[in-house]
XYZ file of C-alpha atoms in Angstrom:
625
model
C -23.627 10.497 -13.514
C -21.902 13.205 -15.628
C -17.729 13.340 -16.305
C -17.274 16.133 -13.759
C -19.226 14.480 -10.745
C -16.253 11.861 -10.527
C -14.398 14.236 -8.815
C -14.985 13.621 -5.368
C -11.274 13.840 -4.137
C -11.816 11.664 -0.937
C -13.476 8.946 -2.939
C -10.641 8.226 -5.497
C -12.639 5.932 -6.962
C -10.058 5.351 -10.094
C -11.206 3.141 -13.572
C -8.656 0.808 -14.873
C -5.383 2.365 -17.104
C -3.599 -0.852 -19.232
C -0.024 -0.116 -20.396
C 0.019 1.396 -24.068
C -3.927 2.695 -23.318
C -4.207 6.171 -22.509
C -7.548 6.729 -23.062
C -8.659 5.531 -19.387
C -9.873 7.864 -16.949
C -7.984 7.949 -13.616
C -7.442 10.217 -10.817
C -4.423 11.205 -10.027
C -4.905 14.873 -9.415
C -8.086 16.465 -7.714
C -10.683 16.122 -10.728
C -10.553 13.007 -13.205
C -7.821 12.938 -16.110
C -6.829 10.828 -18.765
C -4.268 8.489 -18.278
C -2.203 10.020 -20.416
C -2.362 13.418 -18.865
C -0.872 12.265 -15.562
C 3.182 13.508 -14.583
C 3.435 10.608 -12.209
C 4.300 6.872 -12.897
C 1.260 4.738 -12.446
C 0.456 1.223 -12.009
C -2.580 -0.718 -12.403
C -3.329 -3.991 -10.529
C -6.667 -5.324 -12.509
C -9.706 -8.101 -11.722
C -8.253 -9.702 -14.091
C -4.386 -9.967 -12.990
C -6.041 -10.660 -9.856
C -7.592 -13.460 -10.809
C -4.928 -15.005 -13.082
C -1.992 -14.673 -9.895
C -4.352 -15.759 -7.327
C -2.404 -14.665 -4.711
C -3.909 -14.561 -1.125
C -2.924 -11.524 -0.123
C -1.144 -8.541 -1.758
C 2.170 -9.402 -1.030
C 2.747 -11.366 -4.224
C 0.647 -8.522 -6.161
C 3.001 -6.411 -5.393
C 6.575 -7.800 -6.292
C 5.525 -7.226 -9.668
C 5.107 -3.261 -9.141
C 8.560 -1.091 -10.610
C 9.529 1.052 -7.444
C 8.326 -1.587 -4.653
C 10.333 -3.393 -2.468
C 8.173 -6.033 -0.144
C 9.173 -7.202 3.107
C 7.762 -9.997 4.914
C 8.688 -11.257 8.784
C 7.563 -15.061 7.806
C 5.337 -16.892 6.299
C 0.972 -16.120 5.596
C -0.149 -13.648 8.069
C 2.911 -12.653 9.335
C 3.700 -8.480 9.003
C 4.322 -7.452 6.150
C 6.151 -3.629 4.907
C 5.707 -2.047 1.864
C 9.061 0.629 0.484
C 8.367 2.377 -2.332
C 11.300 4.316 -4.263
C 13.283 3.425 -1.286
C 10.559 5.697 1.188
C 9.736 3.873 4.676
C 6.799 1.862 5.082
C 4.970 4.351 6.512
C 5.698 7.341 4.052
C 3.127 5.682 1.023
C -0.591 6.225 1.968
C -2.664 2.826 1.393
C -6.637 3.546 0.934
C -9.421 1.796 0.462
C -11.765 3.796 -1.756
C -10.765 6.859 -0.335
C -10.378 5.631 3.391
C -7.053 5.905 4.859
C -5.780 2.526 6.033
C -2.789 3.405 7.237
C -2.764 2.405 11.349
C -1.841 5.483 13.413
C -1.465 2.343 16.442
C 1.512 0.647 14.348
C 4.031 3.338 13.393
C 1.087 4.424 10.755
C 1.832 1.656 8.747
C -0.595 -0.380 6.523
C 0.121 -4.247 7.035
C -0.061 -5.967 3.546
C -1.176 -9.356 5.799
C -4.595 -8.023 6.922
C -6.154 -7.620 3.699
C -7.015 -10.537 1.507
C -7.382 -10.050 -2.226
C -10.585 -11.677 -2.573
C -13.048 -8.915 -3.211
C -10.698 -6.085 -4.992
C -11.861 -4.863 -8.237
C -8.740 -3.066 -8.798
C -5.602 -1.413 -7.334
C -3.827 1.764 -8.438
C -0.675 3.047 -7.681
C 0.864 6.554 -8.098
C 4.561 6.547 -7.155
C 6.172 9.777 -6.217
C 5.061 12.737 -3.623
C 1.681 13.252 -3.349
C 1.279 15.588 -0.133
C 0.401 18.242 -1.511
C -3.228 16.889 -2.064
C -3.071 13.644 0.254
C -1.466 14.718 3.155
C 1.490 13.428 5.616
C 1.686 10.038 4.848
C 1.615 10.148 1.036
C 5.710 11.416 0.937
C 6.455 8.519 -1.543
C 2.720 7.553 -3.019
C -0.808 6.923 -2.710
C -2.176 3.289 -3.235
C -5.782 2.787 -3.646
C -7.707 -0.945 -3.245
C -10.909 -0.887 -4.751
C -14.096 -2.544 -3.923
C -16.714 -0.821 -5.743
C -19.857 -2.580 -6.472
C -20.863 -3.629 -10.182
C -23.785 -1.775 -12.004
C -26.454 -3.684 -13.840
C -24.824 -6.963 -12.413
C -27.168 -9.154 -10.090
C -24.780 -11.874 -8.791
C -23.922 -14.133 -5.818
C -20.725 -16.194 -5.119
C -19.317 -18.951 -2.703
C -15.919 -19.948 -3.493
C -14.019 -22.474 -1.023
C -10.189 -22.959 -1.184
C -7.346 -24.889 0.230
C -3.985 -25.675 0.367
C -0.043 -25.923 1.848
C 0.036 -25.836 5.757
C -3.180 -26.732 6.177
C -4.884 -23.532 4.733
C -8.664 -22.995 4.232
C -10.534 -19.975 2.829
C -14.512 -19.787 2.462
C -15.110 -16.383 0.353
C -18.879 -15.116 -0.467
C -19.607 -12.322 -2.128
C -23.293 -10.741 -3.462
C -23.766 -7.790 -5.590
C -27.164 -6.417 -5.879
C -27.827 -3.368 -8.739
C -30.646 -0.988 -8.283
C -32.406 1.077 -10.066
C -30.195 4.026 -9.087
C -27.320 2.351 -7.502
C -25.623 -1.150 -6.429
C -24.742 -2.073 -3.691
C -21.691 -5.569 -3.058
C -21.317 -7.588 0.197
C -18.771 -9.823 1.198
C -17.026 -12.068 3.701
C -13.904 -13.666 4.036
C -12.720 -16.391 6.201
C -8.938 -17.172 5.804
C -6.965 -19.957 8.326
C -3.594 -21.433 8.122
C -1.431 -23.484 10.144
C 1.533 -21.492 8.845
C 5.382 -22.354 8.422
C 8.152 -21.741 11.488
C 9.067 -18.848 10.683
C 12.842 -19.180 13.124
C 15.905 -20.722 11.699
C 15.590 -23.462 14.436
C 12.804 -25.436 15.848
C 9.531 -26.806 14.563
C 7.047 -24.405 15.884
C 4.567 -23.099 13.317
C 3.084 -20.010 13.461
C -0.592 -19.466 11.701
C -2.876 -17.160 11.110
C -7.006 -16.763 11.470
C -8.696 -13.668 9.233
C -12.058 -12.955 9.230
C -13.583 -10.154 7.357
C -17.041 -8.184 6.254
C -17.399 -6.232 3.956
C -19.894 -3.878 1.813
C -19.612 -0.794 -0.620
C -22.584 0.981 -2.328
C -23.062 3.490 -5.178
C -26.479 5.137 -5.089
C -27.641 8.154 -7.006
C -30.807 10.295 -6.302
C -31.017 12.553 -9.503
C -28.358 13.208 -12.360
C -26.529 15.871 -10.459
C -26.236 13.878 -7.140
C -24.509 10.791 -6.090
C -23.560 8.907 -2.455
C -20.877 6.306 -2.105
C -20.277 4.620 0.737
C -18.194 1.709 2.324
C -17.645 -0.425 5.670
C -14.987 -3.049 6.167
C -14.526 -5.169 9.433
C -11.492 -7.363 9.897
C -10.593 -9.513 12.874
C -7.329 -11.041 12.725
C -5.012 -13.575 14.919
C -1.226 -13.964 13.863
C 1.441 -16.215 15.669
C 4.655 -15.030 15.990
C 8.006 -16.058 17.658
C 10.316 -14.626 20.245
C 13.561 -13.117 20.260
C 16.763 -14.852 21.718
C 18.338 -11.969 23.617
C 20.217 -13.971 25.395
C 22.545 -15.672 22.955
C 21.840 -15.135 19.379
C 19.725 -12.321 19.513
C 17.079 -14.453 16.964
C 13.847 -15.432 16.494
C 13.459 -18.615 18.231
C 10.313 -20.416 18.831
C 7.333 -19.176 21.299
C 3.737 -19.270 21.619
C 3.272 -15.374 20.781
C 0.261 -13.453 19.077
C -1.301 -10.236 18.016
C -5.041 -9.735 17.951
C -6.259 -7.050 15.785
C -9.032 -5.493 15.031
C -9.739 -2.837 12.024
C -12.808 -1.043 11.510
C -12.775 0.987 8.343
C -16.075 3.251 7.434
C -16.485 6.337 4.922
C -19.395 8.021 3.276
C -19.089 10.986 0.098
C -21.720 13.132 -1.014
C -20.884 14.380 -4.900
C -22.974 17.283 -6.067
C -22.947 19.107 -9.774
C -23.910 22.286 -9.378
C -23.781 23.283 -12.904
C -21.389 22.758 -15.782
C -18.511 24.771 -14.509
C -19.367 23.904 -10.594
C -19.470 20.725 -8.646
C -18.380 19.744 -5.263
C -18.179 16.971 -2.802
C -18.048 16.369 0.733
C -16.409 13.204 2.834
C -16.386 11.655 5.793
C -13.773 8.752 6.933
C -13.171 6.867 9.828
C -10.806 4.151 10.609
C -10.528 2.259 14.332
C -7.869 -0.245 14.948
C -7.428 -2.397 18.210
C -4.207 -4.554 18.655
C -3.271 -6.640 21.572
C -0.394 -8.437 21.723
C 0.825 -11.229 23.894
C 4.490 -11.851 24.410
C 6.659 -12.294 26.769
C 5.592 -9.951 29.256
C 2.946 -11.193 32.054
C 0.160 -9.084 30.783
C -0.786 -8.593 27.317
C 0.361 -5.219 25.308
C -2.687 -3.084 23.938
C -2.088 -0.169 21.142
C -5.479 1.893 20.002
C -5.908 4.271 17.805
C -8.930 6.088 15.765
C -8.875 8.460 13.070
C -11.304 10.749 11.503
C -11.583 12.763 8.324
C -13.723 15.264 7.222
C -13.314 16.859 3.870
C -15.020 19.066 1.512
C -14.037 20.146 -2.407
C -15.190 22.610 -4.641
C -14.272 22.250 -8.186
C -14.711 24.960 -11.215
C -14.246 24.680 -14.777
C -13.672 27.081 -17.394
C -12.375 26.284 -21.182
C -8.791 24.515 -20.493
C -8.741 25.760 -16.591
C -9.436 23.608 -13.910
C -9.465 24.924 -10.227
C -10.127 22.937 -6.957
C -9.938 23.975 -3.682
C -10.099 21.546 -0.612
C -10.363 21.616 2.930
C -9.867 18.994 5.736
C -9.775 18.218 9.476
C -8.551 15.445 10.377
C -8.181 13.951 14.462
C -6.485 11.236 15.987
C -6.907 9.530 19.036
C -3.879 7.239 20.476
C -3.738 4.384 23.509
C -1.233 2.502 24.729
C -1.574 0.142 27.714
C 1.320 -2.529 28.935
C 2.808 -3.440 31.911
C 5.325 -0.975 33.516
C 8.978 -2.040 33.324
C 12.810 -1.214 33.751
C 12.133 1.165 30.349
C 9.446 3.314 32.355
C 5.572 3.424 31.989
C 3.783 2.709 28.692
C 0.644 3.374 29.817
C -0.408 6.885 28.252
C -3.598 8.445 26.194
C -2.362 11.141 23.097
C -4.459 12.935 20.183
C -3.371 15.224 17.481
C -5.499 17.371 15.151
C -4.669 18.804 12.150
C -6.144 21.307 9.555
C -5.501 21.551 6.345
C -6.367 24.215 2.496
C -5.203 22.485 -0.158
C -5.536 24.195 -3.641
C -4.663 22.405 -7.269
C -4.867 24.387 -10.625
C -4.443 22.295 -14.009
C -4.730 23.612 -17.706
C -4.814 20.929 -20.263
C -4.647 21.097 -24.441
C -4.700 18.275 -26.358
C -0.961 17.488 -26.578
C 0.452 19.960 -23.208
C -1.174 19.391 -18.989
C 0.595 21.370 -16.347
C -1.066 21.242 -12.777
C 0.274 22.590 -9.700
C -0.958 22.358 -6.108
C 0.110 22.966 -2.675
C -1.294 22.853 0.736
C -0.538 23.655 4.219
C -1.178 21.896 7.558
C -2.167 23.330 10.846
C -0.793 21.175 13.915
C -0.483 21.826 17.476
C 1.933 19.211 18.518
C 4.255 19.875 15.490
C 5.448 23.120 13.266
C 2.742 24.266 10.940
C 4.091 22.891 7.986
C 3.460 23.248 3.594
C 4.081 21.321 0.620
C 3.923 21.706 -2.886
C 4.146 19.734 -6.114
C 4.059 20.753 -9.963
C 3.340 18.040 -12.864
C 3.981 19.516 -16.754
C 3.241 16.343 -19.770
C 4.005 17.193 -23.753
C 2.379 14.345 -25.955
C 4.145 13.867 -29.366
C 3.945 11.177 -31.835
C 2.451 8.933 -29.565
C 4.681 8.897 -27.141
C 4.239 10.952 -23.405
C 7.148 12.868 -21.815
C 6.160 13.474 -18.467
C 7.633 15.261 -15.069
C 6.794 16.234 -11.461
C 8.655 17.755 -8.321
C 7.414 18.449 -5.250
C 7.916 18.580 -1.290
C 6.400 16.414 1.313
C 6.485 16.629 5.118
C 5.897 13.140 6.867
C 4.713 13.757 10.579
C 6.466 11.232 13.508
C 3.983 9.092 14.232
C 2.802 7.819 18.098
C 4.424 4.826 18.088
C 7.425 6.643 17.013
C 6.935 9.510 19.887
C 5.496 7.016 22.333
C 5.611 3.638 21.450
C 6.814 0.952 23.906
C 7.443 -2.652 23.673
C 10.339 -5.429 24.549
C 13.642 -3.349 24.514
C 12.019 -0.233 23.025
C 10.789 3.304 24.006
C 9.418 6.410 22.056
C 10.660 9.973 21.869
C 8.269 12.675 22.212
C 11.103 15.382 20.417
C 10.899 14.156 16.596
C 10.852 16.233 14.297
C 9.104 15.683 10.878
C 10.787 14.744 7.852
C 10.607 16.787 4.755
C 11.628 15.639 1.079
C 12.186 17.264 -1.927
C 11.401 14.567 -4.940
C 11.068 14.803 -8.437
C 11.334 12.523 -11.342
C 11.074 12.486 -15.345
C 9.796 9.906 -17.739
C 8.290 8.510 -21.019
C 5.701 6.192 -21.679
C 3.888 5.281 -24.783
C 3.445 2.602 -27.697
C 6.785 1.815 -29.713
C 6.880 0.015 -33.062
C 3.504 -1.124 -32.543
C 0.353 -0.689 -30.503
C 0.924 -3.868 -28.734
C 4.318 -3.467 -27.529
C 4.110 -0.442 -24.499
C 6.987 0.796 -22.132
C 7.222 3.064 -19.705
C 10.373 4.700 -18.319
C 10.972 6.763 -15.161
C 13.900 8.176 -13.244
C 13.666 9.885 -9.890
C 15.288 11.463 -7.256
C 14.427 12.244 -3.639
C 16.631 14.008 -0.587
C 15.301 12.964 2.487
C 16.059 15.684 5.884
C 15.227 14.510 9.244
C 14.835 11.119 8.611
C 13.958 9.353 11.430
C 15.272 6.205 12.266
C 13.676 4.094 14.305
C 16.039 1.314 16.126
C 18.620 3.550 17.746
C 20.770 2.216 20.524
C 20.591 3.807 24.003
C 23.939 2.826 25.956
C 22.039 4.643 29.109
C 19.193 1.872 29.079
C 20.564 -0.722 26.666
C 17.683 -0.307 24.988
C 16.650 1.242 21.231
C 14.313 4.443 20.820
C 13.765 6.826 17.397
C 16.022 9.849 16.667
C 16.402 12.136 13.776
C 19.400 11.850 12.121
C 21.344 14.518 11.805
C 22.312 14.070 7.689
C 20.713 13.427 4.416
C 19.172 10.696 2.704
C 19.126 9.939 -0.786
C 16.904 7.909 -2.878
C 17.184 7.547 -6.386
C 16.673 4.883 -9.140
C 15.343 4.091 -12.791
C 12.051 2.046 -13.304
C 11.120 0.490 -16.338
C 8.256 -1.319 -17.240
C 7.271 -3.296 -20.701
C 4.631 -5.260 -22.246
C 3.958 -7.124 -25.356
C 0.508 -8.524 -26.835
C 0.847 -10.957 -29.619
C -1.301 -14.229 -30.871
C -4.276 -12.458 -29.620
C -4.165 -14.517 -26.116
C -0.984 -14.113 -24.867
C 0.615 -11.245 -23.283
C 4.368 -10.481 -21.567
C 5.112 -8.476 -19.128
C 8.692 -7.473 -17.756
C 9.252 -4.929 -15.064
C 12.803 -3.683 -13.662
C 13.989 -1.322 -10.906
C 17.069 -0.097 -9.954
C 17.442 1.889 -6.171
C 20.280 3.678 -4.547
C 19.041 4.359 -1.463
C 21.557 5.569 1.028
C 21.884 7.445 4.443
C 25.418 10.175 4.429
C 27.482 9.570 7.518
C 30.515 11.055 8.741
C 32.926 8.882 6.920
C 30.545 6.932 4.360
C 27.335 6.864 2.711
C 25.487 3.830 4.641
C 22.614 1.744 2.479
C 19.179 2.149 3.612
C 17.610 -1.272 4.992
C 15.670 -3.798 3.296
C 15.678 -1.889 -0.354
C 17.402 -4.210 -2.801
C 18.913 -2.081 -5.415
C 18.079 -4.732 -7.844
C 14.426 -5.819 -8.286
C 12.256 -6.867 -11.580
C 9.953 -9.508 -12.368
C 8.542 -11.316 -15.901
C 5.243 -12.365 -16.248
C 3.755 -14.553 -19.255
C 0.159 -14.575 -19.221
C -2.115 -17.032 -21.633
C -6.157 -15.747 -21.831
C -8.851 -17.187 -23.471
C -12.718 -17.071 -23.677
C -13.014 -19.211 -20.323
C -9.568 -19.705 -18.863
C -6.169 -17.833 -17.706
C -2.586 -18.696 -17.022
C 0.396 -16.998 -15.482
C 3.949 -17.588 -14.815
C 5.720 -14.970 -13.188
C 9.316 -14.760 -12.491
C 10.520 -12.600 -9.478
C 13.512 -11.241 -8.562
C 14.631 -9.776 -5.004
C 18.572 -8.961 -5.169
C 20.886 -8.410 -2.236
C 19.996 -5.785 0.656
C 21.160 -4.966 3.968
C 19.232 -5.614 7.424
C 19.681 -4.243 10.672
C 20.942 -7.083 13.224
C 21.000 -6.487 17.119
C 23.154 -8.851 18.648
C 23.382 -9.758 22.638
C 26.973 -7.981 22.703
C 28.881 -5.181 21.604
C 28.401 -3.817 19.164
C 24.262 -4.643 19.746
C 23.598 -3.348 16.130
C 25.069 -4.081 12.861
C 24.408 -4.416 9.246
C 24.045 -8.103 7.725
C 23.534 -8.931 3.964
C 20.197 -10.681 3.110
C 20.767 -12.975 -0.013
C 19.357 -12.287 -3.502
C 16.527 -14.621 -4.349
C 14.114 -15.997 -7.308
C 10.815 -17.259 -7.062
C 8.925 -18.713 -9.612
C 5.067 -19.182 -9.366
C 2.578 -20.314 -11.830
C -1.679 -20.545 -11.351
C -4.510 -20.460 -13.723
C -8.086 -20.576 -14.002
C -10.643 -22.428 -15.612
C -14.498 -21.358 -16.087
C -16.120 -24.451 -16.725
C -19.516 -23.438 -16.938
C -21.067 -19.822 -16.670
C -21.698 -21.030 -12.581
C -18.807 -22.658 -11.983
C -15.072 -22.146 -11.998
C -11.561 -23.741 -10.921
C -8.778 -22.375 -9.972
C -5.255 -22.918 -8.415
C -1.346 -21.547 -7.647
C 1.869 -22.957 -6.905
C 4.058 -20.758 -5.404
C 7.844 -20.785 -5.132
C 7.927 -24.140 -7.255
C 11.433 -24.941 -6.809
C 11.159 -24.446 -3.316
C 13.758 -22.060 -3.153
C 14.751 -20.507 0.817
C 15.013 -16.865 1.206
C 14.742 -14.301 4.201
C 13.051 -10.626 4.031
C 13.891 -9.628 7.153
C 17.145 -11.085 8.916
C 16.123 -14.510 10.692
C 12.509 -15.083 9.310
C 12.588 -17.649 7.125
C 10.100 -17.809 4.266
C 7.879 -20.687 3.535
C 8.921 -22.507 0.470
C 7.015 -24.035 -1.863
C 3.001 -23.684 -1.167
C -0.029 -25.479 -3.246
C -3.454 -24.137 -3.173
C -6.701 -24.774 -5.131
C -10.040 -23.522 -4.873
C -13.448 -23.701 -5.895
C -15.894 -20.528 -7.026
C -19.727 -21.451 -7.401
C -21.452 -18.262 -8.698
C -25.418 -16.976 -9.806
């Protein structure tokens, strides 16, 4: 398969970038550039880093990532919310080789507890706006898991783990290559007893995961090439009720949420010549969640999404053009028992169209692209957004900068959502956000020590916030709000190779994000304006280490009380965690490996009343041919 047929825009099928190499290929724009081409901040989550942390899920990935602030109501399988750069967790779009996971049933959100980490190849990150090629939910970035099958690699695995709270995982995985393709399968069974996740009682509250997978790369002639991948994932969390009597906290209850996620998408790449290609894409995604509570029936949210999208690239000397278009329909349902709030019960859809256009010209040491698109909707304003990137390479080192607009649609949960104490409302508007940022990143002193530094800004209009009291029904709904927000903040990120095997890794972030009010600027919740981590990594021919040292500092929470004045800010403590795991190949079939988390079983909350587990032991087993 030639350079330019990597294109395909919907797959996004990215190759691996390493701090201090910018020779990778990644895709960060609509047709493949080098790494060090690229005006955004990028991070790369490798096989390897995957394999040395061996964390479960992606939570503990992602503490390590400059810009990202992790939230998590509890202990394994429990939701979890990803900020980035201060952005809500549903204004950074979360794929899975080019397949939006982001649920239009849960606020559009992508729950970091659903997917386990056990078949990823590789996660990439691009921080800052990215509508302008992506769409509405890529306002603050665009995360892409990959699970691309291996060529030329024959292989079958079983791995069996266990661990704190009574947790089991069986993983297999088999990877077939082909004479013009591969193709990978895999399954993943994940159970826990869990932790209590309330500051009182003894009630745990587990989790059961279950998930198929399979991804395929198949090409018919030089010029033509089909990917294509299917993911099913049933999942069963526990959670706890609320005390609205008294404390207005968690408190223990036999609660769950069922869900079901069905993710599918096929891309056709085709090179016409050697100024031409193009691709076309299909995606689908269907999510089913039913949730028992309180209530005496069970709550049921549904939603289905599909994507259609074709490209056309063209080439010419330094010039790059692509031009994209993409429909896009969603389908919405909401069933629960009628109550003192009104009727929940309602069926909702929204289709949008979108042209999206990106032009680039690139030299050996100067890339500017620039690229804008506009959205047709019939339930909201027709709406565009735009973004330009400009990078000057000298001595080694990259100077890079982007700004651009974004336009984040409310989603149906937001309009129409209803559970205990809440109710939509059908008026949002969308919220728009002008972002832009500056930054260098290169080698210093020597090729093994790398940094990257990036500030950024971003004004926030319309923001909608979602837990706003109602004196008329004592309960909460969404509302615009009526002023700014401001995000803005300095990531840095650093790493240093020496004595061949070892390798350190420190990572820092500083937010402001605040909300303007009449009389003061207000912090946004759950964004800790102090974050960083530092990871020491050991690898040799047949093993790997890690420690990694993470930092959470103080944030604010929103707390909703039984009495006046039913919401208020509360601090949440800062915290450290330190974790350390390894691995150990001791034959070509057979490998060990293991992680203890939070060794000094220190207590922390993410969200106000959750508690967090505290220290957790796991060790597994891999058998592979």
């Amino acid at each position: 398969m030639t350079y330019k047929a990597l294109s395909a825009l919907a797959a996004l099928f990215f190759t691996s970038f390493v701090l201090a190499n910018d020779l990778e290929i990644i895709t960060v724009s609509a047709t493949p550039i080098k790494a060090s081409d690229a005006g955004s901040a990028i991070s790369i989550i490798s096989k390897e880093d995957i394999q040395e942390r061996n964390a479960v899920t992606l939570h503990g990935l992602f503490r390590e990532i400059p810009g990202f602030a992790v939230s998590q109501q509890g202990s394994l399988g429990s939701v979890g919310q990803l900020r980035v750069r201060g952005a809500e967790a549903n204004q950074v779009l979360v794929m899975l080789n080019g397949i939006e996971l982001n649920d239009p049933a849960q606020g559009s959100e992508f729950d970091l507890s659903q997917m386990s980490t056990s078949d990823i190849e590789r996660i990439e990150i691009i921080r800052g706006p990215q509508s302008a090629l992506w769409g509405s939910d890529a306002m603050a970035g665009v995360i892409n898991i990959i699970t691309s099958p291996q060529e030329d690699l024959d292989a079958f695995s079983i791995g069996v783990f266990g661990g704190s709270f009574s947790t089991s995982q069986l993983v297999l995985s088999a990877n077939k290559s082909m004479q013009n393709g591969a193709i990978k399968f895999s399954a993943d069974r994940l159970r826990s007893n869990g932790t209590n996740i309330s500051r009182q009682g003894d009630e745990d509250d587990g989790l059961e995961n279950l998930t198929f997978g399979v991804t395929g790369d198949y090409s018919t002639m030089e010029t033509l090439n089909l990917r294509y991948t299917a993911r099913f994932t049933d999942k069963k969390s526990e959670f706890d009720d609320t005390d609205y009597i008294s404390t207005g906290l968690p408190v223990d209850a036999d609660f769950w949420t069922k869900s079901r996620y069905f993710y599918s998408g096929v891309s056709l790449e085709h090179e016409v010549n050697e100024k031409i290609d193009q691709s076309i894409s299909f995606g689908y995604t269907d999510t089913d969640n039913t949730t028992r509570s309180s209530s005496p029936t069970n709550s049921i949210a549904r939603a289905t999404k599909n994507a259609l999208r074709y490209q056309l690239n063209f080439y010419e000397k330094n010039n790059t053009f692509s031009l994209l278009a993409e429909v896009e329909s969603e389908e919405f349902e909401q069933r629960g028992p009628v109550s003192f709030f009104g009727d929940p019960n309602r069926d909702e859809s929204q289709d949008t169209n979108s042209l999206a256009v990106e032009y680039r010209y690139d030299t050996s040491d100067f890339h500017l692209s620039a690229s804008a698109r506009y959205d047709g909707n019939k339930d909201f304003k027709d709406s565009s957004s735009w973004r330009v990137t400009s990078v000057v390479e000298r001595s080694g080192k990259t100077y890079y900068g982007s700004i651009g607009t974004s336009v984040k649609n409310p989603s149906f949960s937001e309009r129409f959502g209803f559970f205990t104490n809440f109710f939509g409302n059908p008026n949002l508007k969308p919220e728009q956000s002008l972002h832009w940022e500056i930054g260098i990143r290169g080698s210093f002193f020597s090729d093994d020590i790398g940094v990257s530094a990036t500030y950024f800004n971003a004004d926030l209009k319309d923001e909608i916030n979602g837990f706003v009291y109602d004196p008329m029904t004592g309960g909460f709904t969404s509302s615009n709000i009526e002023d700014s927000s401001e995000r803005s903040g300095l990531e840095l990120e650093a790493s240093y190779r020496f004595m061949e095997a070892w390798n350190l890794k420190a990572t820092y972030t500083y937010l402001d994000a605040s909300q303007e009010s009449s009389s003061s600027e207000v912090r946004e919740v759950r964004r800790p304006m102090h974050s960083g981590a530092i990871a020491l990594k050991r690898t040799v021919s047949n093993a790997g280490t890690s420690l990694v040292i993470s930092y959470t500092g103080e944030q604010v929470d929103d707390f909703f009380p039984p009495y006046p004045p039913y919401q208020e800010k509360v601090d949440l403590k800062p915290f450290t965690t330190v974790d350390i795991a390894g691995y150990l190949n001791i034959s070509e079939k057979l490998s060990v490996n293991g992680r203890v988390g939070n060794i000094f079983d220190k207590r922390y909350e993410q969200v106000y009343g959750y508690v967090s587990p505290g220290i957790e032991c796991h060790i597994g087993l891999r058998l592979h041919w």
